[in-house]
Amino acid sequence: MSRKTLGAAVGALLLAGTSLLTVPTTAAAVDDRPTAVVSLGDSAISGEGAGYYEPGTEGENGNWCHRSTRALIHRTQLADRTINLACSGADSANVSLADTVHYTEGSQARRLIEVARQHRVTAVVVQVGANDDVRFADTMVDCVAAWVNPFGSSCRSKLEREWPGRLTAMAPKVEGALRDVRSAMAQAGYTDSAYQLILTSYASPVTEKMDRYLHGPQGCPLRLADAGYGRTVAVPQLSEALRGVATRSGAKFLDFSRATENREACSKGDSSAGEWQRRLTVDPYALVSGGLDAIGIHMAQQSFHPNAAGHDELGRCVTEFVNAGTGSARCLAGADGHLHAVP
């Protein structure tokens, strides 16, 4: 090789080496979207009973979703933003990707897709099932009717016959809703491991541990035996049915069934101070916000739901649960008087 050829070869190598050194390193894309946790479901998670409802959800133009700024999702401390897509009265179909409309609003899962594209969603909390075959609200109405008619049959006698079948019929509907939530997140570009999907159960709104004679006028017109059956049998069985749904769906499970224990509606006697559930509540303001459409159930739809203090504590428990990273836990009151996520 001539000196000229050798020089050209060395020059070429030097140029190649320089180009290799100056090739920019491609770093992994940084996701700078704000983080968010999102809630989907029905009245128990929309914030029904907590007051402070978002404008447009107090009956205006037929929207009775009652999404509260004090709802439990807004009391969590898990992300930059908290987003509440839940709506009072929603059932599993309303949460799913189905083409449904409830109180003027469409599918919650479809709305989740856009939310998840705009934010980095770290957790989705779902509470649904009570308005499916379980018919929790209708059951409460039946139990009040049984109290009004002391000579009729008890609410419990009917529930004992029907409750197991209702739970069996409810479960696949909730499973379908959770599948659609997973699908919505996948459409937004998420893998299952990129966020936590959490299903919760429901807290018992009432207790048999009320003033034996005055609990009706105090705001809990229910037979003590019926209230006791609800707290010790019906609500725990509903929780276990939802636990099975979570297991089969690959979701985490947070048991709320004892979350308001000893703080249920009317558990404190004359004063509701210290209670975490609303008593029977008739709200005349519903006529102002919702007009004549409020006449009937909408004037009382806040009844027997967690109040603002209850949502504060439930949000605290959700925060502990998500941070712990465990697969399941129960929300129980600790010695400090606050709810804690107990594995």
Tab-separated table of C-alpha atoms in Angstrom:
chain	number	residue	atom	x	y	z
A	1	MET	CA	0.000	0.000	0.000
A	2	SER	CA	1.386	3.411	-0.964
A	3	ARG	CA	1.929	6.177	1.540
A	4	LYS	CA	-0.878	8.112	-0.168
A	5	THR	CA	-3.287	5.173	0.009
A	6	LEU	CA	-2.379	4.503	3.643
A	7	GLY	CA	-3.018	8.153	4.535
A	8	ALA	CA	-6.418	8.056	2.867
A	9	ALA	CA	-7.353	4.893	4.762
A	10	VAL	CA	-6.278	6.349	8.094
A	11	GLY	CA	-8.236	9.527	7.336
A	12	ALA	CA	-11.317	7.527	6.523
A	13	LEU	CA	-11.028	5.608	9.779
A	14	LEU	CA	-10.621	8.826	11.750
A	15	LEU	CA	-13.673	10.312	10.079
A	16	ALA	CA	-15.691	7.173	10.774
A	17	GLY	CA	-14.612	7.179	14.397
A	18	THR	CA	-15.520	10.826	14.742
A	19	SER	CA	-18.945	10.221	13.279
A	20	LEU	CA	-19.501	7.350	15.671
A	21	LEU	CA	-18.587	9.531	18.601
A	22	THR	CA	-20.893	12.307	17.520
A	23	VAL	CA	-24.000	10.168	16.854
A	24	PRO	CA	-26.533	11.430	19.409
A	25	THR	CA	-27.733	8.961	22.013
A	26	THR	CA	-31.510	8.491	21.905
A	27	ALA	CA	-32.837	8.683	25.462
A	28	ALA	CA	-36.078	7.041	26.504
A	29	ALA	CA	-39.033	9.347	25.980
A	30	VAL	CA	-39.993	11.193	29.132
A	31	ASP	CA	-43.704	11.171	29.948
A	32	ASP	CA	-44.259	14.659	31.284
A	33	ARG	CA	-48.041	14.431	31.402
A	34	PRO	CA	-49.565	15.213	34.815
A	35	THR	CA	-50.278	12.090	36.854
A	36	ALA	CA	-53.883	11.299	37.733
A	37	VAL	CA	-56.081	8.878	39.631
A	38	VAL	CA	-59.588	8.324	38.288
A	39	SER	CA	-62.824	7.078	39.844
A	40	LEU	CA	-65.639	5.332	38.004
A	41	GLY	CA	-68.910	3.944	39.302
A	42	ASP	CA	-72.073	4.935	41.096
A	43	SER	CA	-73.331	7.207	43.881
A	44	ALA	CA	-71.141	5.749	46.613
A	45	ILE	CA	-68.004	6.957	44.822
A	46	SER	CA	-69.419	9.942	42.910
A	47	GLY	CA	-69.749	11.696	46.258
A	48	GLU	CA	-73.494	11.416	46.741
A	49	GLY	CA	-74.183	12.522	50.300
A	50	ALA	CA	-71.002	14.573	50.623
A	51	GLY	CA	-72.496	17.813	49.295
A	52	TYR	CA	-70.408	20.387	47.412
A	53	TYR	CA	-71.602	19.031	44.059
A	54	GLU	CA	-70.005	20.092	40.799
A	55	PRO	CA	-72.105	22.591	38.840
A	56	GLY	CA	-74.141	20.796	36.217
A	57	THR	CA	-74.578	17.610	38.283
A	58	GLU	CA	-77.308	18.791	40.694
A	59	GLY	CA	-80.223	18.166	38.383
A	60	GLU	CA	-79.512	20.847	35.818
A	61	ASN	CA	-80.921	19.678	32.470
A	62	GLY	CA	-81.589	16.261	33.968
A	63	ASN	CA	-78.072	15.530	35.222
A	64	TRP	CA	-78.353	14.136	38.756
A	65	CYS	CA	-74.861	12.585	38.910
A	66	HIS	CA	-74.084	14.477	42.142
A	67	ARG	CA	-70.321	14.458	41.664
A	68	SER	CA	-68.896	16.039	44.786
A	69	THR	CA	-65.713	18.039	45.099
A	70	ARG	CA	-65.399	16.196	48.422
A	71	ALA	CA	-65.747	12.718	46.873
A	72	LEU	CA	-63.234	10.171	48.142
A	73	ILE	CA	-61.102	10.289	44.987
A	74	HIS	CA	-60.461	13.983	45.647
A	75	ARG	CA	-59.364	13.178	49.203
A	76	THR	CA	-56.568	10.894	48.028
A	77	GLN	CA	-52.959	12.021	47.871
A	78	LEU	CA	-51.661	9.909	45.031
A	79	ALA	CA	-51.246	12.052	41.939
A	80	ASP	CA	-51.119	15.552	40.505
A	81	ARG	CA	-54.789	15.399	39.626
A	82	THR	CA	-57.899	13.551	40.761
A	83	ILE	CA	-60.661	12.960	38.230
A	84	ASN	CA	-64.166	11.781	39.097
A	85	LEU	CA	-66.156	10.187	36.260
A	86	ALA	CA	-68.661	8.404	38.530
A	87	CYS	CA	-72.369	9.189	38.481
A	88	SER	CA	-75.081	8.564	41.044
A	89	GLY	CA	-77.351	5.714	40.017
A	90	ALA	CA	-74.939	4.252	37.476
A	91	ASP	CA	-74.842	0.503	36.886
A	92	SER	CA	-72.223	-1.724	35.293
A	93	ALA	CA	-73.447	-0.980	31.761
A	94	ASN	CA	-72.960	2.754	32.349
A	95	VAL	CA	-69.368	2.122	33.427
A	96	SER	CA	-68.668	-0.185	30.474
A	97	LEU	CA	-67.956	0.739	26.866
A	98	ALA	CA	-71.587	0.111	25.946
A	99	ASP	CA	-73.584	2.773	24.123
A	100	THR	CA	-75.651	3.826	27.130
A	101	VAL	CA	-76.842	7.150	28.542
A	102	HIS	CA	-77.486	7.773	32.220
A	103	TYR	CA	-78.555	11.165	33.563
A	104	THR	CA	-77.542	12.671	30.176
A	105	GLU	CA	-74.006	11.196	30.363
A	106	GLY	CA	-72.549	8.441	28.203
A	107	SER	CA	-70.130	5.606	28.921
A	108	GLN	CA	-67.674	6.269	31.729
A	109	ALA	CA	-65.097	3.930	30.185
A	110	ARG	CA	-65.206	5.876	26.922
A	111	ARG	CA	-64.546	9.103	28.808
A	112	LEU	CA	-61.684	7.349	30.571
A	113	ILE	CA	-59.905	6.837	27.244
A	114	GLU	CA	-59.526	10.567	26.659
A	115	VAL	CA	-58.583	11.230	30.283
A	116	ALA	CA	-55.899	8.544	30.092
A	117	ARG	CA	-54.484	10.039	26.905
A	118	GLN	CA	-54.208	13.498	28.436
A	119	HIS	CA	-52.788	12.285	31.774
A	120	ARG	CA	-50.498	9.560	33.047
A	121	VAL	CA	-53.104	7.589	34.967
A	122	THR	CA	-51.566	5.623	37.822
A	123	ALA	CA	-54.728	4.165	39.354
A	124	VAL	CA	-58.365	3.607	38.406
A	125	VAL	CA	-60.760	3.069	41.314
A	126	VAL	CA	-64.113	1.439	40.493
A	127	GLN	CA	-67.135	1.037	42.744
A	128	VAL	CA	-70.123	-0.451	40.963
A	129	GLY	CA	-72.679	-3.256	41.259
A	130	ALA	CA	-75.135	-1.858	43.796
A	131	ASN	CA	-77.480	-0.635	41.047
A	132	ASP	CA	-77.400	-3.870	39.083
A	133	ASP	CA	-79.407	-6.874	40.271
A	134	VAL	CA	-78.564	-6.029	43.873
A	135	ARG	CA	-80.870	-2.959	43.607
A	136	PHE	CA	-79.474	-1.428	46.775
A	137	ALA	CA	-81.520	1.797	46.594
A	138	ASP	CA	-84.776	-0.059	45.934
A	139	THR	CA	-83.974	-2.381	48.826
A	140	MET	CA	-83.573	0.577	51.190
A	141	VAL	CA	-86.955	1.908	50.043
A	142	ASP	CA	-88.512	-1.522	50.676
A	143	CYS	CA	-87.028	-1.599	54.165
A	144	VAL	CA	-88.408	1.856	54.973
A	145	ALA	CA	-91.815	0.705	53.708
A	146	ALA	CA	-91.603	-2.323	56.019
A	147	TRP	CA	-90.987	0.010	58.976
A	148	VAL	CA	-93.994	2.148	58.035
A	149	ASN	CA	-96.188	-0.964	58.041
A	150	PRO	CA	-95.365	-2.819	61.279
A	151	PHE	CA	-97.999	-5.462	60.534
A	152	GLY	CA	-96.456	-6.485	57.228
A	153	SER	CA	-93.565	-8.808	56.526
A	154	SER	CA	-90.033	-7.733	57.267
A	155	CYS	CA	-87.596	-6.520	54.653
A	156	ARG	CA	-85.189	-9.198	55.819
A	157	SER	CA	-87.574	-12.074	55.048
A	158	LYS	CA	-87.624	-11.137	51.377
A	159	LEU	CA	-83.884	-10.493	51.213
A	160	GLU	CA	-83.008	-13.831	52.752
A	161	ARG	CA	-84.751	-15.520	49.832
A	162	GLU	CA	-83.490	-13.263	47.051
A	163	TRP	CA	-80.090	-11.898	48.062
A	164	PRO	CA	-77.846	-14.820	47.009
A	165	GLY	CA	-79.454	-14.937	43.576
A	166	ARG	CA	-79.108	-11.193	43.124
A	167	LEU	CA	-75.388	-11.388	43.909
A	168	THR	CA	-74.906	-14.233	41.445
A	169	ALA	CA	-76.641	-12.268	38.695
A	170	MET	CA	-74.673	-9.083	39.470
A	171	ALA	CA	-71.169	-10.550	39.374
A	172	PRO	CA	-70.742	-11.142	35.604
A	173	LYS	CA	-71.995	-7.628	34.868
A	174	VAL	CA	-69.327	-6.072	37.078
A	175	GLU	CA	-66.732	-8.369	35.497
A	176	GLY	CA	-67.796	-7.092	32.089
A	177	ALA	CA	-67.413	-3.493	33.228
A	178	LEU	CA	-63.892	-4.170	34.516
A	179	ARG	CA	-62.945	-5.819	31.220
A	180	ASP	CA	-64.090	-2.690	29.433
A	181	VAL	CA	-62.078	-0.488	31.782
A	182	ARG	CA	-59.008	-2.564	30.890
A	183	SER	CA	-59.885	-2.233	27.211
A	184	ALA	CA	-60.298	1.536	27.534
A	185	MET	CA	-56.887	1.857	29.147
A	186	ALA	CA	-55.363	-0.332	26.430
A	187	GLN	CA	-56.900	1.907	23.763
A	188	ALA	CA	-55.213	4.836	25.509
A	189	GLY	CA	-51.861	3.065	25.217
A	190	TYR	CA	-51.488	1.440	28.651
A	191	THR	CA	-50.400	-2.081	29.528
A	192	ASP	CA	-52.138	-3.716	32.500
A	193	SER	CA	-49.010	-3.288	34.598
A	194	ALA	CA	-48.775	0.462	33.933
A	195	TYR	CA	-51.509	1.322	36.443
A	196	GLN	CA	-53.461	-0.155	39.350
A	197	LEU	CA	-57.076	-1.217	38.765
A	198	ILE	CA	-58.934	-1.293	42.082
A	199	LEU	CA	-62.457	-2.530	42.785
A	200	THR	CA	-64.044	-1.547	46.091
A	201	SER	CA	-67.077	-2.851	47.897
A	202	TYR	CA	-69.630	-0.822	49.886
A	203	ALA	CA	-69.887	0.374	53.471
A	204	SER	CA	-72.976	-0.481	55.480
A	205	PRO	CA	-75.085	2.698	55.720
A	206	VAL	CA	-77.088	1.618	58.760
A	207	THR	CA	-76.785	-0.452	61.923
A	208	GLU	CA	-79.094	-2.151	64.376
A	209	LYS	CA	-77.225	-0.335	67.158
A	210	MET	CA	-79.591	2.625	67.175
A	211	ASP	CA	-81.925	4.131	69.743
A	212	ARG	CA	-84.516	1.415	70.132
A	213	TYR	CA	-87.489	3.763	70.137
A	214	LEU	CA	-86.392	7.015	68.518
A	215	HIS	CA	-84.282	5.862	65.554
A	216	GLY	CA	-87.189	6.387	63.141
A	217	PRO	CA	-87.794	10.053	63.985
A	218	GLN	CA	-84.015	10.523	64.163
A	219	GLY	CA	-83.761	9.709	60.469
A	220	CYS	CA	-83.465	5.929	60.199
A	221	PRO	CA	-86.985	4.512	59.708
A	222	LEU	CA	-85.937	0.879	59.561
A	223	ARG	CA	-86.714	-2.153	61.667
A	224	LEU	CA	-83.754	-2.956	63.881
A	225	ALA	CA	-83.716	-6.582	62.733
A	226	ASP	CA	-83.698	-5.506	59.082
A	227	ALA	CA	-80.841	-3.064	59.722
A	228	GLY	CA	-78.926	-5.776	61.561
A	229	TYR	CA	-79.374	-8.225	58.678
A	230	GLY	CA	-78.114	-5.615	56.250
A	231	ARG	CA	-75.012	-4.791	58.293
A	232	THR	CA	-74.005	-8.311	59.328
A	233	VAL	CA	-75.171	-10.436	56.384
A	234	ALA	CA	-76.206	-8.589	53.207
A	235	VAL	CA	-73.352	-6.058	53.010
A	236	PRO	CA	-70.603	-8.585	53.890
A	237	GLN	CA	-71.975	-11.031	51.297
A	238	LEU	CA	-72.004	-8.276	48.683
A	239	SER	CA	-68.401	-7.532	49.567
A	240	GLU	CA	-67.368	-11.158	49.159
A	241	ALA	CA	-69.128	-11.361	45.803
A	242	LEU	CA	-67.189	-8.315	44.623
A	243	ARG	CA	-63.966	-9.781	45.986
A	244	GLY	CA	-64.545	-12.768	43.717
A	245	VAL	CA	-65.138	-10.431	40.778
A	246	ALA	CA	-61.847	-8.645	41.474
A	247	THR	CA	-59.957	-11.941	41.703
A	248	ARG	CA	-61.355	-13.247	38.429
A	249	SER	CA	-60.707	-9.909	36.721
A	250	GLY	CA	-57.122	-9.491	37.889
A	251	ALA	CA	-58.026	-6.326	39.804
A	252	LYS	CA	-57.033	-5.340	43.315
A	253	PHE	CA	-59.759	-5.318	45.945
A	254	LEU	CA	-60.474	-2.910	48.788
A	255	ASP	CA	-63.159	-3.993	51.248
A	256	PHE	CA	-65.313	-1.111	52.501
A	257	SER	CA	-67.933	-3.269	54.246
A	258	ARG	CA	-66.825	-2.273	57.768
A	259	ALA	CA	-65.425	1.136	56.896
A	260	THR	CA	-68.153	3.082	58.700
A	261	GLU	CA	-68.612	0.608	61.552
A	262	ASN	CA	-69.935	2.367	64.685
A	263	ARG	CA	-70.338	5.537	62.603
A	264	GLU	CA	-73.316	4.490	60.506
A	265	ALA	CA	-76.416	6.666	60.169
A	266	CYS	CA	-78.201	7.140	63.516
A	267	SER	CA	-75.449	5.321	65.418
A	268	LYS	CA	-74.810	8.421	67.533
A	269	GLY	CA	-78.381	8.985	68.678
A	270	ASP	CA	-79.813	12.498	68.821
A	271	SER	CA	-76.893	14.150	67.029
A	272	SER	CA	-75.341	13.023	63.779
A	273	ALA	CA	-71.960	14.447	64.820
A	274	GLY	CA	-69.287	11.800	64.408
A	275	GLU	CA	-71.285	9.764	61.898
A	276	TRP	CA	-69.844	8.977	58.457
A	277	GLN	CA	-73.144	8.105	56.765
A	278	ARG	CA	-76.084	10.383	56.051
A	279	ARG	CA	-79.425	9.766	57.663
A	280	LEU	CA	-82.657	10.043	55.657
A	281	THR	CA	-82.195	13.436	54.010
A	282	VAL	CA	-84.823	15.468	52.176
A	283	ASP	CA	-83.220	18.353	50.299
A	284	PRO	CA	-85.609	21.153	49.221
A	285	TYR	CA	-82.742	22.824	47.330
A	286	ALA	CA	-83.054	20.062	44.746
A	287	LEU	CA	-86.149	21.908	43.507
A	288	VAL	CA	-84.050	25.013	42.911
A	289	SER	CA	-81.315	23.257	40.959
A	290	GLY	CA	-83.388	20.589	39.238
A	291	GLY	CA	-86.841	22.097	39.006
A	292	LEU	CA	-89.939	19.923	39.038
A	293	ASP	CA	-87.822	16.948	37.984
A	294	ALA	CA	-86.594	16.853	41.586
A	295	ILE	CA	-89.997	15.899	42.958
A	296	GLY	CA	-89.727	12.363	44.272
A	297	ILE	CA	-86.555	10.352	44.694
A	298	HIS	CA	-84.162	13.171	43.740
A	299	MET	CA	-85.112	15.170	46.815
A	300	ALA	CA	-83.963	12.261	48.971
A	301	GLN	CA	-81.214	10.684	46.873
A	302	GLN	CA	-78.467	11.805	49.268
A	303	SER	CA	-79.903	9.568	51.994
A	304	PHE	CA	-77.830	6.704	53.400
A	305	HIS	CA	-74.591	7.575	51.602
A	306	PRO	CA	-71.193	8.466	53.068
A	307	ASN	CA	-71.072	12.122	54.080
A	308	ALA	CA	-68.116	14.470	53.567
A	309	ALA	CA	-66.356	13.185	56.700
A	310	GLY	CA	-66.861	9.625	55.488
A	311	HIS	CA	-65.366	10.433	52.094
A	312	ASP	CA	-62.380	12.049	53.792
A	313	GLU	CA	-61.667	8.789	55.591
A	314	LEU	CA	-62.350	6.554	52.601
A	315	GLY	CA	-59.953	8.653	50.524
A	316	ARG	CA	-57.355	8.280	53.256
A	317	CYS	CA	-57.769	4.492	53.163
A	318	VAL	CA	-57.510	4.361	49.359
A	319	THR	CA	-54.279	6.361	49.568
A	320	GLU	CA	-52.772	3.899	52.053
A	321	PHE	CA	-53.894	0.940	49.985
A	322	VAL	CA	-52.450	2.181	46.698
A	323	ASN	CA	-49.170	3.188	48.312
A	324	ALA	CA	-48.848	-0.204	50.015
A	325	GLY	CA	-49.126	-2.055	46.706
A	326	THR	CA	-50.897	-5.060	48.229
A	327	GLY	CA	-53.510	-7.054	46.344
A	328	SER	CA	-56.326	-6.676	48.851
A	329	ALA	CA	-57.126	-5.003	52.150
A	330	ARG	CA	-59.963	-3.893	54.414
A	331	CYS	CA	-60.656	-0.322	55.491
A	332	LEU	CA	-60.915	-0.443	59.277
A	333	ALA	CA	-60.846	2.253	61.926
A	334	GLY	CA	-57.644	2.321	63.944
A	335	ALA	CA	-56.939	3.439	67.495
A	336	ASP	CA	-56.405	6.957	66.159
A	337	GLY	CA	-60.005	7.094	64.923
A	338	HIS	CA	-59.020	7.151	61.254
A	339	LEU	CA	-59.513	4.527	58.579
A	340	HIS	CA	-56.513	2.410	57.604
A	341	ALA	CA	-55.954	-0.176	54.880
A	342	VAL	CA	-55.441	-3.449	56.740
A	343	PRO	CA	-54.136	-6.341	54.577
